[in-house]
PDB file of C-alpha atoms in Angstrom:
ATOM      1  CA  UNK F   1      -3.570  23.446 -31.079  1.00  0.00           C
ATOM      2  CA  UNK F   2      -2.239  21.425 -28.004  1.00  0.00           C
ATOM      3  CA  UNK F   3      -2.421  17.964 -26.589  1.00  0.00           C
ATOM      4  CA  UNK F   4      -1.832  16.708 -22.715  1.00  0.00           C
ATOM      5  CA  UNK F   5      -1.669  19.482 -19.996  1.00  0.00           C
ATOM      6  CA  UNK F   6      -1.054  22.360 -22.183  1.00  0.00           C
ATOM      7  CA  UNK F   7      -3.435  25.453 -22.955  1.00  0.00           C
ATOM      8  CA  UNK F   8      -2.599  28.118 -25.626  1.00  0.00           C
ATOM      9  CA  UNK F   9      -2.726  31.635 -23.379  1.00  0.00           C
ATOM     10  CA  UNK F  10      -2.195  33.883 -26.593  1.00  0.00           C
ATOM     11  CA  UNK F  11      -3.380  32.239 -30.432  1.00  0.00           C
ATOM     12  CA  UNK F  12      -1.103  33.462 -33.023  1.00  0.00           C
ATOM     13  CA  UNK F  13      -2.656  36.113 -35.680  1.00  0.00           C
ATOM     14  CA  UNK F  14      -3.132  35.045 -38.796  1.00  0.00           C
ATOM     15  CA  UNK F  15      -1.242  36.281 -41.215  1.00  0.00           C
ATOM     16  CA  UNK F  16      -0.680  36.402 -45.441  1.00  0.00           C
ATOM     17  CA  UNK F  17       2.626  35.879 -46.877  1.00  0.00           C
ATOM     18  CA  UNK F  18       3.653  37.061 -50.348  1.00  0.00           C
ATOM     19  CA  UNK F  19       5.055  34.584 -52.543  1.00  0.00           C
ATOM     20  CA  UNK F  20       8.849  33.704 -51.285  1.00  0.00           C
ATOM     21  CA  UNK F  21       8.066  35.430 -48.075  1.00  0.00           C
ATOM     22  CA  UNK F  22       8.683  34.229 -44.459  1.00  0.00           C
ATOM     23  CA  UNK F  23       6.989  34.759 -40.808  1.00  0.00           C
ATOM     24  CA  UNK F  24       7.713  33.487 -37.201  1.00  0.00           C
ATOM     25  CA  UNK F  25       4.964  32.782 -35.043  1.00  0.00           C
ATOM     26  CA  UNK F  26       4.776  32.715 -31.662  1.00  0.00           C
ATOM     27  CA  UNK F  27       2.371  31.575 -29.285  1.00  0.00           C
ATOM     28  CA  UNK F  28       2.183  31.412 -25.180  1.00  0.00           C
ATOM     29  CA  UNK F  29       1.269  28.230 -23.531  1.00  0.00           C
ATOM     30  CA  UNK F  30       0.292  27.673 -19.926  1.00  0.00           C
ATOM     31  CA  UNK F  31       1.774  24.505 -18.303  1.00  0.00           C
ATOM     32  CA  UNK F  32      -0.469  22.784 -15.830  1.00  0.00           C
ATOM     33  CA  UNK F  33       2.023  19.003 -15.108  1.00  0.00           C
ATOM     34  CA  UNK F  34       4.773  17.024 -15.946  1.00  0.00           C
ATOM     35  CA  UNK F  35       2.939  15.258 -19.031  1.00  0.00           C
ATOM     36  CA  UNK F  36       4.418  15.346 -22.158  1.00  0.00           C
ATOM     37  CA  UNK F  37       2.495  17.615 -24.270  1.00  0.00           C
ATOM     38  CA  UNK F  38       2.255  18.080 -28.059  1.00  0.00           C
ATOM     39  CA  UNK F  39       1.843  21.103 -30.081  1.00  0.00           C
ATOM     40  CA  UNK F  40       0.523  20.815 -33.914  1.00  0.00           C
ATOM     41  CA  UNK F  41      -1.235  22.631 -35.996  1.00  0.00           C
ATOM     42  CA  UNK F  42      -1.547  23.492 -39.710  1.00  0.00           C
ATOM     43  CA  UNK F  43      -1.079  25.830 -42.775  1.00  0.00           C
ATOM     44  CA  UNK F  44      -3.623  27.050 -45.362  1.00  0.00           C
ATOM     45  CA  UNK F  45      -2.759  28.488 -48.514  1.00  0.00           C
ATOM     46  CA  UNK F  46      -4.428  29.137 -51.863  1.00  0.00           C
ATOM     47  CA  UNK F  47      -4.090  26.780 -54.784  1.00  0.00           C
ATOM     48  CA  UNK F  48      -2.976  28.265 -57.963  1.00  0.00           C
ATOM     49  CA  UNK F  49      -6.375  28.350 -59.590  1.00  0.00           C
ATOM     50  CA  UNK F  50      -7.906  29.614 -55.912  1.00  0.00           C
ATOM     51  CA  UNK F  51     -11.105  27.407 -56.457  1.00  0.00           C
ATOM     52  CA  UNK F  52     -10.428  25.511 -52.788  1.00  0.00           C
ATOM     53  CA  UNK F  53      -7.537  26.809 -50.144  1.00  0.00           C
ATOM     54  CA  UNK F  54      -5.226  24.015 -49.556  1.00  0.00           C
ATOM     55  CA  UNK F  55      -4.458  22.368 -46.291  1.00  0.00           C
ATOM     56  CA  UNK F  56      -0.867  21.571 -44.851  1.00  0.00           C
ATOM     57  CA  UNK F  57      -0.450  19.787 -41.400  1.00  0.00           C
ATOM     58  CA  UNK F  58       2.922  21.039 -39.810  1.00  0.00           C
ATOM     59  CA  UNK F  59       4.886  18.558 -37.863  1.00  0.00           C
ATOM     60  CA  UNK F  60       3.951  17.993 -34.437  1.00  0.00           C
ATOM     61  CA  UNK F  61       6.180  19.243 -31.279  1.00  0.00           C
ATOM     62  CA  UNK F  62       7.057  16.795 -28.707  1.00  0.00           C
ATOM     63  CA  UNK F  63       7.524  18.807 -25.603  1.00  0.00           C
ATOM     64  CA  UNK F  64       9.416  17.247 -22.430  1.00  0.00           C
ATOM     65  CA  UNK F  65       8.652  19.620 -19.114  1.00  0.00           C
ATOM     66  CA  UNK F  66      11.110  18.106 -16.493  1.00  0.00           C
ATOM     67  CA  UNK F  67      14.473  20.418 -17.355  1.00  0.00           C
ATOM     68  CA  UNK F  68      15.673  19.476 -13.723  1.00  0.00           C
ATOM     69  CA  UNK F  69      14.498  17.557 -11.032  1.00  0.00           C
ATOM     70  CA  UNK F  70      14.717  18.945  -7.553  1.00  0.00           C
ATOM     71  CA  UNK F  71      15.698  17.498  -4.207  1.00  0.00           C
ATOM     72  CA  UNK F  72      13.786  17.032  -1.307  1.00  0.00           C
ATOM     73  CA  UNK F  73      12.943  15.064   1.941  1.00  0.00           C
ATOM     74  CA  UNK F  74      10.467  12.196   2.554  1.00  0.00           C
ATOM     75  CA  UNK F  75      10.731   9.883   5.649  1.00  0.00           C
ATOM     76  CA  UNK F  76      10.632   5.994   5.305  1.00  0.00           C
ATOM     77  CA  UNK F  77       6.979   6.106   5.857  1.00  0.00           C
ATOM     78  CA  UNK F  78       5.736   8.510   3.711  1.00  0.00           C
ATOM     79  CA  UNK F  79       8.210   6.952   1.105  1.00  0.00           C
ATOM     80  CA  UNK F  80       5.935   3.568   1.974  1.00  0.00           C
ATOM     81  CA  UNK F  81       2.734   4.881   2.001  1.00  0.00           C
ATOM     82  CA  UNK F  82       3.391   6.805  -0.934  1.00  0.00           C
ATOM     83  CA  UNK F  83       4.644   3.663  -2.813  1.00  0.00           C
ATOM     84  CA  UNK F  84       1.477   1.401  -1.931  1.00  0.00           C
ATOM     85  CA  UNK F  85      -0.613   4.424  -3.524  1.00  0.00           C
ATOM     86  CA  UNK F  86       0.754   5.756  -6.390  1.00  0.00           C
ATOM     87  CA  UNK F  87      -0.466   3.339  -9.285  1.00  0.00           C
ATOM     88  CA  UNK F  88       1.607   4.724 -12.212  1.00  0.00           C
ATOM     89  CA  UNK F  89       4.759   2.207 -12.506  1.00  0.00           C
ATOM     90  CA  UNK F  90       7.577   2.718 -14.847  1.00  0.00           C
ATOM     91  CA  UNK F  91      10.793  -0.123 -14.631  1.00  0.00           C
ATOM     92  CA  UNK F  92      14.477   1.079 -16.301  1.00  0.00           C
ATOM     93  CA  UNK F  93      17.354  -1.676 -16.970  1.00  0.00           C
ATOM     94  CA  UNK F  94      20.765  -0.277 -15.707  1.00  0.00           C
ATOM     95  CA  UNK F  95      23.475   0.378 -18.439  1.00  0.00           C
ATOM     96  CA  UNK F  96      26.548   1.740 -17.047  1.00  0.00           C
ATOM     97  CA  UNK F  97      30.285   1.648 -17.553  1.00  0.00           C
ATOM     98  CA  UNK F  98      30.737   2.240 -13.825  1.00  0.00           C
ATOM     99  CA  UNK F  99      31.992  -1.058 -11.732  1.00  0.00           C
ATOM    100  CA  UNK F 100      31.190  -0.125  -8.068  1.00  0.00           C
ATOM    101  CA  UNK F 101      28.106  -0.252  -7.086  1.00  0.00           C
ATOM    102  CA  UNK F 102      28.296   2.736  -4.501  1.00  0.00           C
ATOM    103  CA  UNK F 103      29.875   5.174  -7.146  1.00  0.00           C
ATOM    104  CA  UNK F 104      27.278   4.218  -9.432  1.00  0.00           C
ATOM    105  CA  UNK F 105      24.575   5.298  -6.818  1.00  0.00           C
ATOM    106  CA  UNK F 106      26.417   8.485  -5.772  1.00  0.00           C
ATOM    107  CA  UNK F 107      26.875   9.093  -9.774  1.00  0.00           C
ATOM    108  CA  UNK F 108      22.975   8.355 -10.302  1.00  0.00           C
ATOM    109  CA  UNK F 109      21.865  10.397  -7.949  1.00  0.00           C
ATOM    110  CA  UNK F 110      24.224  13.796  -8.190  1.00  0.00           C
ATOM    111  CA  UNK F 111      23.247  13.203 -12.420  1.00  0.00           C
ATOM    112  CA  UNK F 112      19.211  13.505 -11.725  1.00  0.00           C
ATOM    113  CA  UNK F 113      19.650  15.997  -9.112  1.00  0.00           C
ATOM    114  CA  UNK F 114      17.839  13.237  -6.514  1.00  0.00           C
ATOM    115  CA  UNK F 115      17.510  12.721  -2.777  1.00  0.00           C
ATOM    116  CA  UNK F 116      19.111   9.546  -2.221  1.00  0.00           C
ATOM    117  CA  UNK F 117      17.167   8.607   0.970  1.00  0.00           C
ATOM    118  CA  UNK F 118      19.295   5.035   1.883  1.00  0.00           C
ATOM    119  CA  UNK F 119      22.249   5.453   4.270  1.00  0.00           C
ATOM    120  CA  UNK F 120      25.586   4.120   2.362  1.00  0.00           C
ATOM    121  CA  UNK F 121      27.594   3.303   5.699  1.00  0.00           C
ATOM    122  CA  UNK F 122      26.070   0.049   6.271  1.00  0.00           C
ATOM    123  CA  UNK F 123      26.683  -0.958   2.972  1.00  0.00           C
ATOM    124  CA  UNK F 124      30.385   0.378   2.781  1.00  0.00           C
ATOM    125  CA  UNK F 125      30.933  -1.435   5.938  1.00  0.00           C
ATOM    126  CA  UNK F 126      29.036  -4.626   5.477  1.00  0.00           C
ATOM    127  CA  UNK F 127      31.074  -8.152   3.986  1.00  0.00           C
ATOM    128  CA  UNK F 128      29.028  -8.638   0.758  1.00  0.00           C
ATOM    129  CA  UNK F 129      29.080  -6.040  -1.112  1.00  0.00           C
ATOM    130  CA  UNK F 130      28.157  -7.430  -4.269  1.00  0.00           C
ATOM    131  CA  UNK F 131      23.956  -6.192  -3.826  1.00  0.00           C
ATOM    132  CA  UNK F 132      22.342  -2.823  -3.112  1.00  0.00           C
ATOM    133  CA  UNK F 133      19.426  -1.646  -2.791  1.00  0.00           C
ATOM    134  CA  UNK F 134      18.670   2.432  -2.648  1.00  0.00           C
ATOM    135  CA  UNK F 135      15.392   4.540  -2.373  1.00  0.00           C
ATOM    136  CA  UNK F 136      15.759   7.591  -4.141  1.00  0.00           C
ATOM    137  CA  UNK F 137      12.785  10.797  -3.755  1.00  0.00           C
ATOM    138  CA  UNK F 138      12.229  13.865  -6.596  1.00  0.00           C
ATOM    139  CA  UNK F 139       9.485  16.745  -7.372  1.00  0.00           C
ATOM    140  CA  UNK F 140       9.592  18.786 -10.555  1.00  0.00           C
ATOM    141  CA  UNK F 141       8.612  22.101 -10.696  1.00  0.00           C
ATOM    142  CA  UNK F 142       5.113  21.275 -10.527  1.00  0.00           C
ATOM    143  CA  UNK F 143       5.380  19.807  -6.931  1.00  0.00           C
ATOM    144  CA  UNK F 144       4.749  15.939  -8.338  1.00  0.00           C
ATOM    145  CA  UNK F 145       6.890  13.615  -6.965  1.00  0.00           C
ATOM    146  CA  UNK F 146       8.193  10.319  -8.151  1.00  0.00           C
ATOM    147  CA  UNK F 147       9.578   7.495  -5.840  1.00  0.00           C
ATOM    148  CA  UNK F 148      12.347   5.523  -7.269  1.00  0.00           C
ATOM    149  CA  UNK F 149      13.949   2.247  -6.411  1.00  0.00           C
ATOM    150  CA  UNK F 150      17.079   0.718  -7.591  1.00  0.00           C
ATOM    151  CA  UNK F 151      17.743  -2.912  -7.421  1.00  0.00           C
ATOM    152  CA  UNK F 152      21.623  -3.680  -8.765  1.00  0.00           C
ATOM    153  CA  UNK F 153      24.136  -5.871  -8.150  1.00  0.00           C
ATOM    154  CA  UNK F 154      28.021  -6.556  -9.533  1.00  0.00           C
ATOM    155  CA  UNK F 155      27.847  -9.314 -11.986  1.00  0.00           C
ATOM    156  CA  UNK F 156      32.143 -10.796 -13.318  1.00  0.00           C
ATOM    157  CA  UNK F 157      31.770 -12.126 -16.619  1.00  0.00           C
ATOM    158  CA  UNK F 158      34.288 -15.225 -16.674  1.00  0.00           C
ATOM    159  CA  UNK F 159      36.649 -14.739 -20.105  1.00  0.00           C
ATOM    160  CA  UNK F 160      35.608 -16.804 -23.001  1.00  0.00           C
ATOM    161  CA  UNK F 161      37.407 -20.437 -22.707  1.00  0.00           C
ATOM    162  CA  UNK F 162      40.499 -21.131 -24.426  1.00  0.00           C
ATOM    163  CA  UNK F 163      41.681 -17.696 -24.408  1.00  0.00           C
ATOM    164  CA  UNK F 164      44.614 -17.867 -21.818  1.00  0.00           C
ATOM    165  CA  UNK F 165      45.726 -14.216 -20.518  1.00  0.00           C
ATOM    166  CA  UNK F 166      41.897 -13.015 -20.303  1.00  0.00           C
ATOM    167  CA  UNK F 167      40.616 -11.209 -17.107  1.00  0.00           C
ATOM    168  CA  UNK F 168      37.080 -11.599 -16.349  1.00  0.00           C
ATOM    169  CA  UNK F 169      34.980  -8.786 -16.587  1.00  0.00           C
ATOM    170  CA  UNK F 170      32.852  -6.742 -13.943  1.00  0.00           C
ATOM    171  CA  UNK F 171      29.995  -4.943 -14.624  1.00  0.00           C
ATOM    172  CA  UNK F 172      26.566  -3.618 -12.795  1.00  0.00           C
ATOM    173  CA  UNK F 173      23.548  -5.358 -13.762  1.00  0.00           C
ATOM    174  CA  UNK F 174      19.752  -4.104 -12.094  1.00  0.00           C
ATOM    175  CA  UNK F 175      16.878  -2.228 -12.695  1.00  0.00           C
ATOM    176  CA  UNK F 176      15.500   0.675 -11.400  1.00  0.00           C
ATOM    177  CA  UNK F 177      11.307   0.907 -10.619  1.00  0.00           C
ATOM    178  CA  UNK F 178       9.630   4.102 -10.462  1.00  0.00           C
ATOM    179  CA  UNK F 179       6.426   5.215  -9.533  1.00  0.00           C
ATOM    180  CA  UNK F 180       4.369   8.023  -9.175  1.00  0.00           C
ATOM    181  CA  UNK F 181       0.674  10.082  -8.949  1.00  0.00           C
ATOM    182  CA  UNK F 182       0.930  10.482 -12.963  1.00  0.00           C
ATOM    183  CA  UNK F 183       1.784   8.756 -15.732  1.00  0.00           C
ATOM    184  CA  UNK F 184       3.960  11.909 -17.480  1.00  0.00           C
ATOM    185  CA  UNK F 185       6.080  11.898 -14.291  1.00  0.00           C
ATOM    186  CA  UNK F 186       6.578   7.845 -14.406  1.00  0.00           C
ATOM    187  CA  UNK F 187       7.693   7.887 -17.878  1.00  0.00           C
ATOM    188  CA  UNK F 188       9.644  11.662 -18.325  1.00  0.00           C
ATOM    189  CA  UNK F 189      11.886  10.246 -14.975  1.00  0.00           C
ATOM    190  CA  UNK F 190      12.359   6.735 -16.648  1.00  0.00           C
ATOM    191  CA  UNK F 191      13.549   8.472 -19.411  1.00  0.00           C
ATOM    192  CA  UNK F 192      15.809  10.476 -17.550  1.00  0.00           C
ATOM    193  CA  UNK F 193      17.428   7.631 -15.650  1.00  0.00           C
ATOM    194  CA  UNK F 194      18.445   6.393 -19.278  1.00  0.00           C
ATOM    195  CA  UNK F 195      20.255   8.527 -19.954  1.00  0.00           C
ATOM    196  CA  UNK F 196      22.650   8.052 -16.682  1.00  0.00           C
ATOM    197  CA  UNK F 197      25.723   5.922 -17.359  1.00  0.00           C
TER     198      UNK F 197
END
């Protein structure tokens, strides 16, 4: 049995096993969207006596369907219109080791296989570089497309007081909002970008 967009094509046979006996099972499913589908189901065997068959639910199978996310083009406008439509909203804290905020974006974007749709020259260029912001644009397989924007900024941690010899620290600090048509594409991307460092 399935759960989300999934449908079972081909149902297993049923089969009997002899005692200390074991079978694999397979089964086709059709995928229909990026939602995270489930697959359970259950076992029934007879009980010693063979008065009632017993019941045994099998562990259920989380299923991700967004392998790899493909580039591809949107303008500014559709990007807009797009973003005042789409109602399903995911938001992702940045966690990275990385200290510049342009690698960071260049790293974030070549990791989830993205179209990073904001020109960099301005910002290399411009005297403050301690903000950026970057529009980012992704399908899956399934043609559904997720819009993502990433807010960050470098943030120097002064070294603790009375420590003499200390350098302060610099790290990126942000957050990254996503949205999209469906809820499974919202939430498999924002799980994705967690994964960049």
């Amino acid at each position: 049995m399935t759960q989300g967009n999934l449908k079972v094509v081909e149902k297993p046979i049923p089969i009997t096993l002899k005692a200390e006996s074991s079978a694999t099972i397979k089964a086709s499913l059709k995928v229909s969207s990026t939602d995270n589908g489930v697959i359970f189901g259950y076992l029934t065997y007879d009980s010693a006596s063979g008065n009632e068959p017993t019941m045994l639910n099998i562990n259920e199978i989380q299923i991700d369907f967004i392998n790899d996310l493909m580039q591809d083009t949107c303008s500014e406008l559709e990007f807009k219109k797009k973003w005042a439509e789409y109602e399903w909203e995911n938001k992702v804290q940045v966690n990275t080791t990385l200290t510049e905020l342009k690698d960071y974006v260049d790293h974030f974007s070549k990791s989830l296989n993205v179209s990073l749709m904001t020109k960099l020259d301005d910002f290399t260029n411009s005297q403050n570089n301690n903000f950026l912001v970057a529009n980012f644009y992704t399908k899956s397989k399934f043609e559904e497309d997720c819009l993502l924007n990433m807010s960050i900024e470098k943030v120097t941690l002064a070294s603790k007081s009375g420590q003499p010899g200390l350098k302060s620290e610099t790290k990126i600090s942000g957050m990254i909002r996503l949205r999209a048509k469906t809820e499974g594409m919202a939430l498999c991307v924002g799980e994705k970008c967690k994964l960049v460092r």
